[in-house]
Amino acid sequence: LDAKGKVDGSAKFGIDTVLPNLRFAAIAASPVFGGKLKSVDDSAAKAVPGVKKVLTISSGVAVLADSTWAALQGREALKIQWDEGANAAVSTVDIWKGFEARMKTPGKVVRKEGQGAKALSDKSDKGSDHIQARYDCPFLAHATMEPMVGVADVRPDRCDIYAPTQGVIFTLPLVMQITGLKADQIEIHIPLLGGGFGRRAMPDFIVEAVQCSKAAGVPVKVQFSRQDDTQHDFYRPGTTHQIAGSLDGKGGAHAWHHRIVGPSIAASLGMPWPAEATELSGAQDLAYDIPHLQVEWAQSDTPFPLGFWRAVPASFNPFVTESFLDELAHAGGKDPLAFRLSLLKKDEKRKVGQQDLDPKRLRRVLELAAEKAGWNAWHLAKRAKGRGMGIAAHPYLDCGTYVAQVAEVEVMKDGTVKVHRVVCAVDCGMAINPLNIRAQMEGGIIYGLSAALFGEITLDHGRVVQNSYKDYPVLHMAHTPKIEVHIVKSHLPPGGVGEPGLPPIAPAVANAIFNATGKRLRSLPLTPEKVLKA
């Protein structure tokens, strides 16, 4: 419905907001997470043509000007000394060492079936020798097409905010606190979002605009640069996983033990939830019927500010679980699709972790994706060297939607992975708007594929290394595969489709790489260097 405005240019995004007497602000924030302002010399900044005012706010120093360009040039002219604090020497290597150390001790058991992990070590049990593996998932930025932007107009008796926000519920109390106004004196106008993906749930850029407007007495637009947006994000947590499993005497899954190590979004944001509440989807709610199963959460905090990222923990846990299922299938000499279906034999709905699962719906999307992709014919046919096909699925039980995907890839001689085709089957209950469902599945696949092939945020001396699409690339049209979306017809209540399209794509591609090369990649992103090294 909004396509016409986006095509003809009449659509209004946050970045398009202009008010009378508007000032444009660029914020200088500490380059190290947790750093504080020590001192600032703003004389050179104030001499930049167009600069009107320099303010100290909670996040750093704000340069207000009559254009975004003048504000950015004024910021460059600031002479700032930072107290970089305890994180000044931290690197990604240090964070992963911390994860490895935490992995050596048990975590909080968040799900246990049968004998749990004990079944893997009990020699009297009927399980075969177990296999185990370590998987790693990096920290990720959101990389929205429109960097963060917010406009605030604070007056004695009213505050108007114009911001592409997903988080009014988080924003309003902070605005009330800063301005001293009541809720009915504050209006938040929400234009189109130039990409959200969870980043715009965070109110930081709006808080900065409100603080600037209140201090300056005029409307203020805070505009992040691309570098600001990449280096001052609220990141998807990085995690490491130790996972082990065993097979019964017939090649079926017998036992499963999954320990997750990483920081907690809930704890980082001070939410009144258990720390693991934001980190378990795709692991605690593993859908497959395995007699002995144990999932553990082992928290390991990091300096990274954390936030919600499309599909949240289901953006990393299914990469691990669906890849390891393939490992178990191959260890038992089973077809990966048949192996999954064999673990979904029970038709009755049941609890998995804290959620309700309908195994029939998961089995249906697996079968539909495989059928439309030509799974059986592919695996029987003689194919070109370096070509492979992989399958993965995820029941997004938080919103009642089931998705399976088959990826067809080609691995080049230099290790580059080219994804030629993705076949997606989705059961989201009643399809109210099939075109929107298809668009959301395509968007989730493309966003997830960007992360799977390229995405990684690293630290060096407490600073984010990446700063733009040049070193934090997203999928271009030339990299984008042919995507087919098949919607299961249903009369069940409609479920959500904004996030469920993302979780299966990374494991489907990794499983296809194994099918093509015999190389198992257990660390994201799936770079040419890792392919050649495996």
PDB file of C-alpha atoms in Angstrom, residues 228-331:
ATOM      1  CA  ASP A 228      27.909   6.535  13.717  1.00  0.00           C
ATOM      2  CA  ASP A 229      25.251   3.972  12.924  1.00  0.00           C
ATOM      3  CA  THR A 230      27.724   1.107  12.603  1.00  0.00           C
ATOM      4  CA  GLN A 231      29.943   1.980  15.565  1.00  0.00           C
ATOM      5  CA  HIS A 232      27.241   3.075  18.020  1.00  0.00           C
ATOM      6  CA  ASP A 233      24.628   0.393  17.521  1.00  0.00           C
ATOM      7  CA  PHE A 234      22.920  -1.965  19.965  1.00  0.00           C
ATOM      8  CA  TYR A 235      24.340  -5.210  18.605  1.00  0.00           C
ATOM      9  CA  ARG A 236      23.039  -8.734  18.101  1.00  0.00           C
ATOM     10  CA  PRO A 237      24.880 -10.796  20.733  1.00  0.00           C
ATOM     11  CA  GLY A 238      27.771 -12.948  19.679  1.00  0.00           C
ATOM     12  CA  THR A 239      27.599 -16.497  21.066  1.00  0.00           C
ATOM     13  CA  THR A 240      29.564 -19.703  21.179  1.00  0.00           C
ATOM     14  CA  HIS A 241      27.978 -23.145  21.442  1.00  0.00           C
ATOM     15  CA  GLN A 242      29.151 -26.560  22.569  1.00  0.00           C
ATOM     16  CA  ILE A 243      26.810 -29.215  21.255  1.00  0.00           C
ATOM     17  CA  ALA A 244      26.940 -32.983  21.474  1.00  0.00           C
ATOM     18  CA  GLY A 245      24.647 -35.769  20.342  1.00  0.00           C
ATOM     19  CA  SER A 246      24.435 -39.514  19.974  1.00  0.00           C
ATOM     20  CA  LEU A 247      22.574 -41.951  17.757  1.00  0.00           C
ATOM     21  CA  ASP A 248      20.613 -45.054  18.615  1.00  0.00           C
ATOM     22  CA  GLY A 249      21.427 -48.374  17.014  1.00  0.00           C
ATOM     23  CA  LYS A 250      19.268 -47.590  13.975  1.00  0.00           C
ATOM     24  CA  GLY A 251      20.826 -44.230  13.089  1.00  0.00           C
ATOM     25  CA  GLY A 252      18.157 -42.185  14.867  1.00  0.00           C
ATOM     26  CA  ALA A 253      18.831 -39.370  17.348  1.00  0.00           C
ATOM     27  CA  HIS A 254      19.205 -40.636  20.909  1.00  0.00           C
ATOM     28  CA  ALA A 255      20.686 -37.825  23.023  1.00  0.00           C
ATOM     29  CA  TRP A 256      21.348 -34.088  22.659  1.00  0.00           C
ATOM     30  CA  HIS A 257      23.267 -31.621  24.832  1.00  0.00           C
ATOM     31  CA  HIS A 258      23.509 -27.944  23.871  1.00  0.00           C
ATOM     32  CA  ARG A 259      25.362 -25.357  25.985  1.00  0.00           C
ATOM     33  CA  ILE A 260      25.046 -21.710  24.868  1.00  0.00           C
ATOM     34  CA  VAL A 261      27.551 -19.100  26.031  1.00  0.00           C
ATOM     35  CA  GLY A 262      27.037 -15.394  25.458  1.00  0.00           C
ATOM     36  CA  PRO A 263      25.750 -12.123  26.862  1.00  0.00           C
ATOM     37  CA  SER A 264      22.103 -11.374  27.588  1.00  0.00           C
ATOM     38  CA  ILE A 265      20.035  -8.660  25.925  1.00  0.00           C
ATOM     39  CA  ALA A 266      17.609  -8.650  28.853  1.00  0.00           C
ATOM     40  CA  ALA A 267      20.421  -8.195  31.379  1.00  0.00           C
ATOM     41  CA  SER A 268      22.170  -5.580  29.227  1.00  0.00           C
ATOM     42  CA  LEU A 269      19.011  -3.456  29.009  1.00  0.00           C
ATOM     43  CA  GLY A 270      18.005  -3.990  32.636  1.00  0.00           C
ATOM     44  CA  MET A 271      14.752  -5.699  31.704  1.00  0.00           C
ATOM     45  CA  PRO A 272      12.688  -7.350  34.463  1.00  0.00           C
ATOM     46  CA  TRP A 273      13.028 -10.787  32.866  1.00  0.00           C
ATOM     47  CA  PRO A 274      15.324 -13.748  33.488  1.00  0.00           C
ATOM     48  CA  ALA A 275      18.621 -13.059  31.717  1.00  0.00           C
ATOM     49  CA  GLU A 276      18.188 -16.028  29.391  1.00  0.00           C
ATOM     50  CA  ALA A 277      14.684 -15.013  28.286  1.00  0.00           C
ATOM     51  CA  THR A 278      16.035 -13.156  25.231  1.00  0.00           C
ATOM     52  CA  GLU A 279      18.574 -15.798  24.175  1.00  0.00           C
ATOM     53  CA  LEU A 280      16.897 -19.204  23.902  1.00  0.00           C
ATOM     54  CA  SER A 281      14.522 -19.365  20.925  1.00  0.00           C
ATOM     55  CA  GLY A 282      15.680 -22.030  18.499  1.00  0.00           C
ATOM     56  CA  ALA A 283      17.460 -23.970  21.256  1.00  0.00           C
ATOM     57  CA  GLN A 284      15.208 -24.333  24.289  1.00  0.00           C
ATOM     58  CA  ASP A 285      12.228 -24.967  22.005  1.00  0.00           C
ATOM     59  CA  LEU A 286      13.980 -27.548  19.789  1.00  0.00           C
ATOM     60  CA  ALA A 287      11.079 -29.224  18.024  1.00  0.00           C
ATOM     61  CA  TYR A 288      12.515 -32.667  17.299  1.00  0.00           C
ATOM     62  CA  ASP A 289      11.601 -35.667  19.433  1.00  0.00           C
ATOM     63  CA  ILE A 290      14.888 -36.762  21.024  1.00  0.00           C
ATOM     64  CA  PRO A 291      14.597 -39.051  24.073  1.00  0.00           C
ATOM     65  CA  HIS A 292      17.403 -37.468  26.098  1.00  0.00           C
ATOM     66  CA  LEU A 293      17.853 -33.738  25.721  1.00  0.00           C
ATOM     67  CA  GLN A 294      19.456 -30.977  27.752  1.00  0.00           C
ATOM     68  CA  VAL A 295      19.860 -27.269  26.953  1.00  0.00           C
ATOM     69  CA  GLU A 296      21.961 -24.944  29.113  1.00  0.00           C
ATOM     70  CA  TRP A 297      22.435 -21.184  29.227  1.00  0.00           C
ATOM     71  CA  ALA A 298      25.834 -19.925  30.429  1.00  0.00           C
ATOM     72  CA  GLN A 299      25.986 -16.134  30.635  1.00  0.00           C
ATOM     73  CA  SER A 300      29.209 -14.314  29.753  1.00  0.00           C
ATOM     74  CA  ASP A 301      28.892 -10.529  29.696  1.00  0.00           C
ATOM     75  CA  THR A 302      30.776  -8.281  27.268  1.00  0.00           C
ATOM     76  CA  PRO A 303      31.257  -4.505  26.772  1.00  0.00           C
ATOM     77  CA  PHE A 304      28.963  -4.513  23.722  1.00  0.00           C
ATOM     78  CA  PRO A 305      25.650  -2.641  24.102  1.00  0.00           C
ATOM     79  CA  LEU A 306      23.047  -5.189  23.049  1.00  0.00           C
ATOM     80  CA  GLY A 307      19.685  -4.890  21.358  1.00  0.00           C
ATOM     81  CA  PHE A 308      17.013  -6.749  19.456  1.00  0.00           C
ATOM     82  CA  TRP A 309      17.993  -7.908  15.965  1.00  0.00           C
ATOM     83  CA  ARG A 310      15.596  -9.456  13.490  1.00  0.00           C
ATOM     84  CA  ALA A 311      14.482 -12.843  14.923  1.00  0.00           C
ATOM     85  CA  VAL A 312      16.582 -12.140  18.061  1.00  0.00           C
ATOM     86  CA  PRO A 313      18.064 -15.488  19.355  1.00  0.00           C
ATOM     87  CA  ALA A 314      16.452 -17.387  16.486  1.00  0.00           C
ATOM     88  CA  SER A 315      18.974 -15.548  14.315  1.00  0.00           C
ATOM     89  CA  PHE A 316      21.798 -17.665  15.774  1.00  0.00           C
ATOM     90  CA  ASN A 317      20.510 -20.739  17.641  1.00  0.00           C
ATOM     91  CA  PRO A 318      18.914 -22.450  14.587  1.00  0.00           C
ATOM     92  CA  PHE A 319      22.198 -22.093  12.694  1.00  0.00           C
ATOM     93  CA  VAL A 320      23.689 -24.335  15.363  1.00  0.00           C
ATOM     94  CA  THR A 321      20.829 -26.777  15.884  1.00  0.00           C
ATOM     95  CA  GLU A 322      19.890 -27.251  12.227  1.00  0.00           C
ATOM     96  CA  SER A 323      23.535 -27.636  11.195  1.00  0.00           C
ATOM     97  CA  PHE A 324      24.197 -30.169  13.944  1.00  0.00           C
ATOM     98  CA  LEU A 325      21.084 -32.123  12.979  1.00  0.00           C
ATOM     99  CA  ASP A 326      22.714 -32.509   9.579  1.00  0.00           C
ATOM    100  CA  GLU A 327      25.874 -33.722  11.284  1.00  0.00           C
ATOM    101  CA  LEU A 328      23.905 -36.376  13.154  1.00  0.00           C
ATOM    102  CA  ALA A 329      22.038 -37.383   9.991  1.00  0.00           C
ATOM    103  CA  HIS A 330      25.265 -37.911   8.044  1.00  0.00           C
ATOM    104  CA  ALA A 331      26.881 -39.719  10.982  1.00  0.00           C
TER     105      ALA A 331
END
